[in-house]
Amino acid sequence: MEPIRLLDEQGRLEGDPPLGPEEVRRLFGAMIEARAYDRKASAMQRQGRLATYAPLEGQEATQIGSVAALQPDDWLVATYRDAGAMWLHGYTWRNLFLGRMGDERGGHPPEGVPVLPPSITVGGHMIHAVGLGWAAALRGESRISLTLFGDGATSEGDFHEAMNFAGVFETPTVFVCQNNHYAISMARSRQTAAETIAGKADGYGMPGVLVDGNDVLAVYAATIEAADRARSGGGPTLVEALTYRTGPHTTTDDHLRYRSAEEVDEWRRRDPIDRVRRYLERVDAWDPDWEETLHAAGSAAVEQAVVEAEAVAAFEPDDIFTGMYAEPTTPLRRQAEELRRDLGE
């Protein structure tokens, strides 16, 4: 199985583009802003302003290209590394920063935004995505669900349960595996004996598609086809996007202990943002001043989100008792009274 590709690494078309230049310019801007967020978050973690952070640099084409294929009311269920995808579908940078600051209020998407909070449990969120798609089908809605996950998640039992259920009940679910070649330090070759992850789809009765995950046009084309299939009642699809995280698994990880600097450099030369820039240059839809404006706007949006997140008022002591029940239970009331007494209130 050869990966589908529409743009080579020099930005040359190898097939019919699924989007016009203006739409590609929009995705290019989104990829730049996602990278601005990613680099800011990594810097803030090193400053002690965020908890452990999982960088996404190198995976922008897969995240932006797949979510760009969704309609506004489609569900997105993603992971701790998928901030770019979540943001593009309506989650805010503010809430993403807030969550990484350890504030649970960051886990609340804006009203009307069909995005679940980022999943920390590897693989578990795929089951929720299947359930959301199934619920939409039972209600006769045209919305679908899309879930993003890494190659490591395909070694989890939850992957099997989600894929099996989706295949049997033909749920309108698009599974997008961001195969970045490592589950933390475990190379893909040591996770599965299968030739490809996309090939696993056969065992669940659904199509499997292998795509160049650093080619935003190919990712979009593969995802829109899968989304249209799901929306028309054709059931689920597994899309494997071959990509690479150029940074560590998280900010606690020394990634050069399990992979070489030469390997990382080789993948940096395949940068998904550079590829789109070269394409836009070829179709006379790019100039340096315009890109500089995109960088400035993206950085400004991210910096404003940091200001807003850090300005959120701290929790009051009583707030620890109000998060679970609409009406506090008798034990919770008693505990709240004891806390106030201990605090001298």
Tab-separated table of C-alpha atoms in Angstrom:
chain	number	residue	atom	x	y	z
A	1	MET	CA	0.000	0.000	0.000
A	2	GLU	CA	1.557	3.294	-1.129
A	3	PRO	CA	0.534	6.500	0.650
A	4	ILE	CA	-1.675	8.899	-1.288
A	5	ARG	CA	0.118	12.135	-2.057
A	6	LEU	CA	-0.986	15.225	-3.959
A	7	LEU	CA	1.932	17.541	-3.180
A	8	ASP	CA	5.523	16.408	-3.322
A	9	GLU	CA	8.087	17.850	-0.938
A	10	GLN	CA	8.877	20.653	-3.389
A	11	GLY	CA	5.239	21.721	-3.578
A	12	ARG	CA	4.598	20.220	-7.012
A	13	LEU	CA	1.142	18.811	-7.688
A	14	GLU	CA	0.886	15.081	-8.297
A	15	GLY	CA	-2.867	15.059	-8.798
A	16	ASP	CA	-5.911	17.284	-8.961
A	17	PRO	CA	-6.056	19.692	-6.003
A	18	PRO	CA	-9.193	19.258	-3.859
A	19	LEU	CA	-9.092	22.930	-2.851
A	20	GLY	CA	-8.565	26.223	-4.625
A	21	PRO	CA	-5.631	28.547	-3.844
A	22	GLU	CA	-7.642	30.755	-1.483
A	23	GLU	CA	-8.726	27.788	0.600
A	24	VAL	CA	-5.159	26.507	0.700
A	25	ARG	CA	-4.041	29.955	1.867
A	26	ARG	CA	-6.526	29.671	4.740
A	27	LEU	CA	-5.144	26.284	5.759
A	28	PHE	CA	-1.597	27.629	5.474
A	29	GLY	CA	-2.507	30.406	7.906
A	30	ALA	CA	-4.080	27.914	10.290
A	31	MET	CA	-0.943	25.742	10.239
A	32	ILE	CA	1.205	28.776	11.033
A	33	GLU	CA	-1.015	29.797	13.950
A	34	ALA	CA	-1.056	26.231	15.300
A	35	ARG	CA	2.736	26.219	15.288
A	36	ALA	CA	2.799	29.578	17.059
A	37	TYR	CA	0.633	28.119	19.817
A	38	ASP	CA	2.798	25.021	20.016
A	39	ARG	CA	6.048	26.909	20.399
A	40	LYS	CA	4.536	29.306	22.932
A	41	ALA	CA	3.189	26.419	25.007
A	42	SER	CA	6.570	24.655	24.963
A	43	ALA	CA	8.301	27.851	26.085
A	44	MET	CA	5.771	28.450	28.863
A	45	GLN	CA	6.237	24.934	30.192
A	46	ARG	CA	9.953	25.527	30.515
A	47	GLN	CA	9.169	28.729	32.391
A	48	GLY	CA	7.005	26.812	34.855
A	49	ARG	CA	3.791	28.431	33.609
A	50	LEU	CA	2.307	25.218	32.156
A	51	ALA	CA	2.262	21.606	33.216
A	52	THR	CA	3.837	18.907	31.028
A	53	TYR	CA	3.151	19.685	27.380
A	54	ALA	CA	3.031	17.429	24.293
A	55	PRO	CA	4.335	19.293	21.218
A	56	LEU	CA	2.602	18.907	17.857
A	57	GLU	CA	5.193	20.501	15.558
A	58	GLY	CA	5.505	18.495	12.348
A	59	GLN	CA	1.938	17.190	12.495
A	60	GLU	CA	0.136	20.380	11.442
A	61	ALA	CA	-0.881	19.105	7.999
A	62	THR	CA	-2.658	16.078	9.434
A	63	GLN	CA	-4.459	18.044	12.133
A	64	ILE	CA	-5.494	21.009	10.001
A	65	GLY	CA	-6.155	19.020	6.826
A	66	SER	CA	-8.412	16.465	8.508
A	67	VAL	CA	-10.491	18.916	10.527
A	68	ALA	CA	-10.893	21.241	7.543
A	69	ALA	CA	-12.983	18.457	5.977
A	70	LEU	CA	-15.572	18.601	8.776
A	71	GLN	CA	-18.826	20.533	8.868
A	72	PRO	CA	-19.377	22.903	11.812
A	73	ASP	CA	-21.676	20.539	13.747
A	74	ASP	CA	-19.561	17.397	13.282
A	75	TRP	CA	-17.999	15.970	16.429
A	76	LEU	CA	-14.252	16.052	17.016
A	77	VAL	CA	-12.716	13.814	19.673
A	78	ALA	CA	-8.961	14.292	19.989
A	79	THR	CA	-5.930	13.839	22.227
A	80	TYR	CA	-3.507	15.849	24.318
A	81	ARG	CA	-1.376	16.490	21.196
A	82	ASP	CA	-4.165	17.801	18.969
A	83	ALA	CA	-4.477	21.442	19.952
A	84	GLY	CA	-4.304	22.610	16.326
A	85	ALA	CA	-7.200	20.404	15.299
A	86	MET	CA	-9.310	21.345	18.325
A	87	TRP	CA	-8.712	25.050	17.788
A	88	LEU	CA	-9.642	24.908	14.110
A	89	HIS	CA	-12.961	23.299	15.047
A	90	GLY	CA	-13.837	25.968	17.608
A	91	TYR	CA	-12.013	25.223	20.865
A	92	THR	CA	-10.150	28.337	22.015
A	93	TRP	CA	-6.459	28.837	22.609
A	94	ARG	CA	-7.474	30.341	25.962
A	95	ASN	CA	-9.122	27.134	27.117
A	96	LEU	CA	-6.302	24.985	25.779
A	97	PHE	CA	-3.784	27.045	27.728
A	98	LEU	CA	-6.014	27.026	30.797
A	99	GLY	CA	-6.245	23.255	30.758
A	100	ARG	CA	-2.472	22.937	30.537
A	101	MET	CA	-2.214	25.269	33.526
A	102	GLY	CA	-4.063	22.636	35.532
A	103	ASP	CA	-7.345	24.535	35.630
A	104	GLU	CA	-10.265	22.203	34.934
A	105	ARG	CA	-12.241	25.094	33.466
A	106	GLY	CA	-10.045	24.726	30.412
A	107	GLY	CA	-11.824	21.435	29.783
A	108	HIS	CA	-15.066	23.179	28.901
A	109	PRO	CA	-15.415	23.896	25.173
A	110	PRO	CA	-17.233	27.096	24.225
A	111	GLU	CA	-21.003	26.851	24.013
A	112	GLY	CA	-22.109	25.031	20.882
A	113	VAL	CA	-18.626	23.788	19.940
A	114	PRO	CA	-18.813	20.011	19.245
A	115	VAL	CA	-15.338	19.178	20.532
A	116	LEU	CA	-14.665	16.995	23.555
A	117	PRO	CA	-11.891	18.045	25.951
A	118	PRO	CA	-8.473	16.627	25.038
A	119	SER	CA	-8.106	12.994	26.047
A	120	ILE	CA	-5.143	12.003	28.170
A	121	THR	CA	-6.048	8.304	28.283
A	122	VAL	CA	-4.447	6.715	25.224
A	123	GLY	CA	-7.109	5.205	22.983
A	124	GLY	CA	-10.059	5.552	25.343
A	125	HIS	CA	-11.505	8.567	23.558
A	126	MET	CA	-12.089	6.614	20.328
A	127	ILE	CA	-14.962	4.793	22.011
A	128	HIS	CA	-16.607	8.138	22.801
A	129	ALA	CA	-16.242	9.191	19.167
A	130	VAL	CA	-17.987	6.026	18.023
A	131	GLY	CA	-20.780	6.622	20.520
A	132	LEU	CA	-21.286	10.190	19.356
A	133	GLY	CA	-21.463	9.093	15.727
A	134	TRP	CA	-23.848	6.272	16.566
A	135	ALA	CA	-26.102	8.626	18.534
A	136	ALA	CA	-26.236	11.020	15.586
A	137	ALA	CA	-27.197	8.155	13.253
A	138	LEU	CA	-29.927	6.943	15.612
A	139	ARG	CA	-31.348	10.459	15.705
A	140	GLY	CA	-31.336	10.715	11.934
A	141	GLU	CA	-28.814	13.561	11.975
A	142	SER	CA	-26.335	14.127	9.182
A	143	ARG	CA	-23.434	14.919	11.519
A	144	ILE	CA	-20.491	12.580	11.869
A	145	SER	CA	-17.669	12.107	14.352
A	146	LEU	CA	-13.937	12.239	13.705
A	147	THR	CA	-11.318	11.026	16.134
A	148	LEU	CA	-7.583	11.642	16.045
A	149	PHE	CA	-5.102	9.316	17.743
A	150	GLY	CA	-1.500	8.231	17.513
A	151	ASP	CA	0.012	4.993	16.282
A	152	GLY	CA	0.559	3.899	19.875
A	153	ALA	CA	-3.193	3.938	20.494
A	154	THR	CA	-3.669	1.166	17.938
A	155	SER	CA	-1.964	-1.203	20.390
A	156	GLU	CA	-4.644	-0.531	22.997
A	157	GLY	CA	-7.745	-2.654	23.499
A	158	ASP	CA	-9.900	0.454	23.163
A	159	PHE	CA	-8.827	0.726	19.528
A	160	HIS	CA	-10.205	-2.757	18.853
A	161	GLU	CA	-13.451	-2.079	20.695
A	162	ALA	CA	-14.026	1.213	18.893
A	163	MET	CA	-13.185	-0.147	15.450
A	164	ASN	CA	-15.161	-3.344	15.945
A	165	PHE	CA	-18.299	-1.568	17.161
A	166	ALA	CA	-18.067	1.049	14.418
A	167	GLY	CA	-17.707	-1.639	11.766
A	168	VAL	CA	-20.580	-3.792	13.043
A	169	PHE	CA	-23.014	-0.920	13.499
A	170	GLU	CA	-21.706	1.117	10.547
A	171	THR	CA	-21.377	4.255	12.639
A	172	PRO	CA	-20.570	7.525	10.827
A	173	THR	CA	-17.073	7.738	12.268
A	174	VAL	CA	-13.785	8.745	10.678
A	175	PHE	CA	-10.712	7.329	12.433
A	176	VAL	CA	-7.564	9.353	11.713
A	177	CYS	CA	-4.346	7.777	12.967
A	178	GLN	CA	-1.478	10.236	13.150
A	179	ASN	CA	1.324	7.758	12.668
A	180	ASN	CA	4.305	9.772	13.876
A	181	HIS	CA	6.383	6.577	14.109
A	182	TYR	CA	6.774	6.507	17.888
A	183	ALA	CA	4.568	5.682	20.870
A	184	ILE	CA	6.665	7.740	23.254
A	185	SER	CA	9.982	5.888	22.672
A	186	MET	CA	8.538	2.716	21.135
A	187	ALA	CA	9.122	2.584	17.383
A	188	ARG	CA	6.163	1.652	15.226
A	189	SER	CA	7.974	-1.474	14.032
A	190	ARG	CA	7.930	-2.810	17.596
A	191	GLN	CA	4.245	-2.043	18.154
A	192	THR	CA	2.704	-4.124	15.401
A	193	ALA	CA	3.698	-6.720	12.824
A	194	ALA	CA	1.134	-5.348	10.370
A	195	GLU	CA	2.588	-3.833	7.225
A	196	THR	CA	0.441	-0.749	7.711
A	197	ILE	CA	-2.013	0.496	10.310
A	198	ALA	CA	-4.464	1.312	7.514
A	199	GLY	CA	-4.458	-2.383	6.632
A	200	LYS	CA	-5.980	-3.199	10.010
A	201	ALA	CA	-9.266	-1.758	8.706
A	202	ASP	CA	-9.897	-4.946	6.724
A	203	GLY	CA	-10.425	-6.890	9.926
A	204	TYR	CA	-13.231	-4.552	10.932
A	205	GLY	CA	-15.061	-4.415	7.631
A	206	MET	CA	-14.222	-0.847	6.722
A	207	PRO	CA	-11.970	0.859	4.187
A	208	GLY	CA	-8.417	1.716	5.168
A	209	VAL	CA	-6.562	4.596	3.525
A	210	LEU	CA	-2.849	5.377	3.756
A	211	VAL	CA	-1.939	9.005	3.132
A	212	ASP	CA	1.123	11.254	3.312
A	213	GLY	CA	0.381	13.048	6.583
A	214	ASN	CA	2.700	15.954	5.767
A	215	ASP	CA	0.651	16.754	2.650
A	216	VAL	CA	-2.271	18.893	3.749
A	217	LEU	CA	-4.072	18.469	0.422
A	218	ALA	CA	-3.835	14.674	0.506
A	219	VAL	CA	-5.021	14.563	4.121
A	220	TYR	CA	-7.947	16.804	3.292
A	221	ALA	CA	-8.880	14.769	0.226
A	222	ALA	CA	-8.755	11.462	2.109
A	223	THR	CA	-10.742	12.842	5.028
A	224	ILE	CA	-13.433	14.543	2.967
A	225	GLU	CA	-14.008	11.300	1.081
A	226	ALA	CA	-14.279	9.388	4.355
A	227	ALA	CA	-16.564	12.055	5.830
A	228	ASP	CA	-18.855	12.014	2.788
A	229	ARG	CA	-19.021	8.245	2.985
A	230	ALA	CA	-19.926	8.338	6.670
A	231	ARG	CA	-22.496	11.085	6.160
A	232	SER	CA	-24.237	9.157	3.390
A	233	GLY	CA	-24.627	6.017	5.510
A	234	GLY	CA	-21.578	4.181	4.205
A	235	GLY	CA	-20.060	3.628	7.624
A	236	PRO	CA	-16.615	4.265	9.094
A	237	THR	CA	-13.170	4.640	7.530
A	238	LEU	CA	-9.671	4.347	8.961
A	239	VAL	CA	-7.206	6.926	7.617
A	240	GLU	CA	-3.537	6.419	8.460
A	241	ALA	CA	-1.547	9.620	8.017
A	242	LEU	CA	2.220	9.141	7.909
A	243	THR	CA	3.759	12.087	9.714
A	244	TYR	CA	6.398	12.858	12.343
A	245	ARG	CA	6.693	14.855	15.542
A	246	THR	CA	9.947	16.757	15.252
A	247	GLY	CA	10.029	17.505	18.965
A	248	PRO	CA	9.840	15.277	22.038
A	249	HIS	CA	6.869	13.174	23.039
A	250	THR	CA	6.363	15.640	25.896
A	251	THR	CA	8.481	18.284	27.551
A	252	THR	CA	9.668	15.626	30.031
A	253	ASP	CA	11.127	13.494	27.244
A	254	ASP	CA	14.629	13.344	25.740
A	255	HIS	CA	13.706	12.098	22.277
A	256	LEU	CA	17.308	11.806	21.109
A	257	ARG	CA	17.791	8.848	23.452
A	258	TYR	CA	15.689	6.666	21.149
A	259	ARG	CA	16.094	8.262	17.725
A	260	SER	CA	18.960	9.952	15.944
A	261	ALA	CA	19.428	13.641	15.259
A	262	GLU	CA	19.910	12.697	11.591
A	263	GLU	CA	16.450	11.125	11.487
A	264	VAL	CA	14.873	14.218	13.014
A	265	ASP	CA	16.722	16.490	10.581
A	266	GLU	CA	15.546	14.383	7.650
A	267	TRP	CA	11.931	14.840	8.703
A	268	ARG	CA	12.429	18.556	9.351
A	269	ARG	CA	13.317	18.844	5.680
A	270	ARG	CA	9.828	17.460	4.963
A	271	ASP	CA	8.189	20.251	6.972
A	272	PRO	CA	4.456	20.398	6.095
A	273	ILE	CA	4.321	24.192	6.270
A	274	ASP	CA	7.273	24.571	3.898
A	275	ARG	CA	5.543	22.228	1.448
A	276	VAL	CA	2.402	24.366	1.310
A	277	ARG	CA	4.456	27.532	0.945
A	278	ARG	CA	6.249	26.081	-2.070
A	279	TYR	CA	2.947	25.105	-3.625
A	280	LEU	CA	1.463	28.565	-3.105
A	281	GLU	CA	4.586	30.119	-4.627
A	282	ARG	CA	4.125	27.927	-7.703
A	283	VAL	CA	0.533	29.109	-8.194
A	284	ASP	CA	1.381	32.777	-7.508
A	285	ALA	CA	-0.637	32.803	-4.281
A	286	TRP	CA	2.172	33.637	-1.842
A	287	ASP	CA	4.428	36.549	-1.011
A	288	PRO	CA	6.733	37.116	1.979
A	289	ASP	CA	4.869	40.154	3.310
A	290	TRP	CA	1.614	38.199	3.410
A	291	GLU	CA	3.251	35.337	5.285
A	292	GLU	CA	4.835	37.777	7.716
A	293	THR	CA	1.355	39.138	8.392
A	294	LEU	CA	0.132	35.609	9.106
A	295	HIS	CA	2.936	35.019	11.595
A	296	ALA	CA	2.245	38.325	13.333
A	297	ALA	CA	-1.505	37.698	13.521
A	298	GLY	CA	-1.056	34.142	14.765
A	299	SER	CA	1.419	35.178	17.437
A	300	ALA	CA	-0.831	38.024	18.552
A	301	ALA	CA	-3.828	35.689	18.883
A	302	VAL	CA	-1.788	33.236	20.932
A	303	GLU	CA	-0.336	35.939	23.182
A	304	GLN	CA	-3.822	37.345	23.817
A	305	ALA	CA	-5.025	33.870	24.754
A	306	VAL	CA	-2.197	33.592	27.291
A	307	VAL	CA	-3.192	36.915	28.838
A	308	GLU	CA	-6.800	35.785	29.100
A	309	ALA	CA	-5.939	32.381	30.551
A	310	GLU	CA	-3.573	33.787	33.165
A	311	ALA	CA	-6.173	36.393	34.165
A	312	VAL	CA	-8.783	33.786	35.126
A	313	ALA	CA	-9.533	34.132	38.835
A	314	ALA	CA	-8.352	31.346	41.096
A	315	PHE	CA	-10.837	28.931	42.581
A	316	GLU	CA	-12.384	29.745	45.950
A	317	PRO	CA	-12.187	27.050	48.656
A	318	ASP	CA	-15.915	26.289	48.423
A	319	ASP	CA	-15.539	25.500	44.716
A	320	ILE	CA	-14.138	22.055	45.489
A	321	PHE	CA	-17.597	21.012	46.669
A	322	THR	CA	-19.651	22.308	43.733
A	323	GLY	CA	-18.248	20.491	40.736
A	324	MET	CA	-20.063	17.162	40.958
A	325	TYR	CA	-23.692	17.591	41.985
A	326	ALA	CA	-26.385	20.106	41.052
A	327	GLU	CA	-27.379	20.141	44.716
A	328	PRO	CA	-24.715	19.379	47.342
A	329	THR	CA	-25.157	16.211	49.357
A	330	THR	CA	-25.339	16.198	53.146
A	331	PRO	CA	-21.721	14.966	53.517
A	332	LEU	CA	-20.509	17.692	51.156
A	333	ARG	CA	-22.361	20.376	53.120
A	334	ARG	CA	-20.788	19.095	56.313
A	335	GLN	CA	-17.325	19.080	54.760
A	336	ALA	CA	-17.808	22.620	53.426
A	337	GLU	CA	-18.805	23.817	56.884
A	338	GLU	CA	-15.755	22.138	58.407
A	339	LEU	CA	-13.477	23.774	55.834
A	340	ARG	CA	-14.942	27.225	56.477
A	341	ARG	CA	-14.505	26.680	60.218
A	342	ASP	CA	-10.872	25.627	59.717
A	343	LEU	CA	-10.307	28.727	57.587
A	344	GLY	CA	-11.787	30.877	60.346
A	345	GLU	CA	-14.737	32.035	58.284
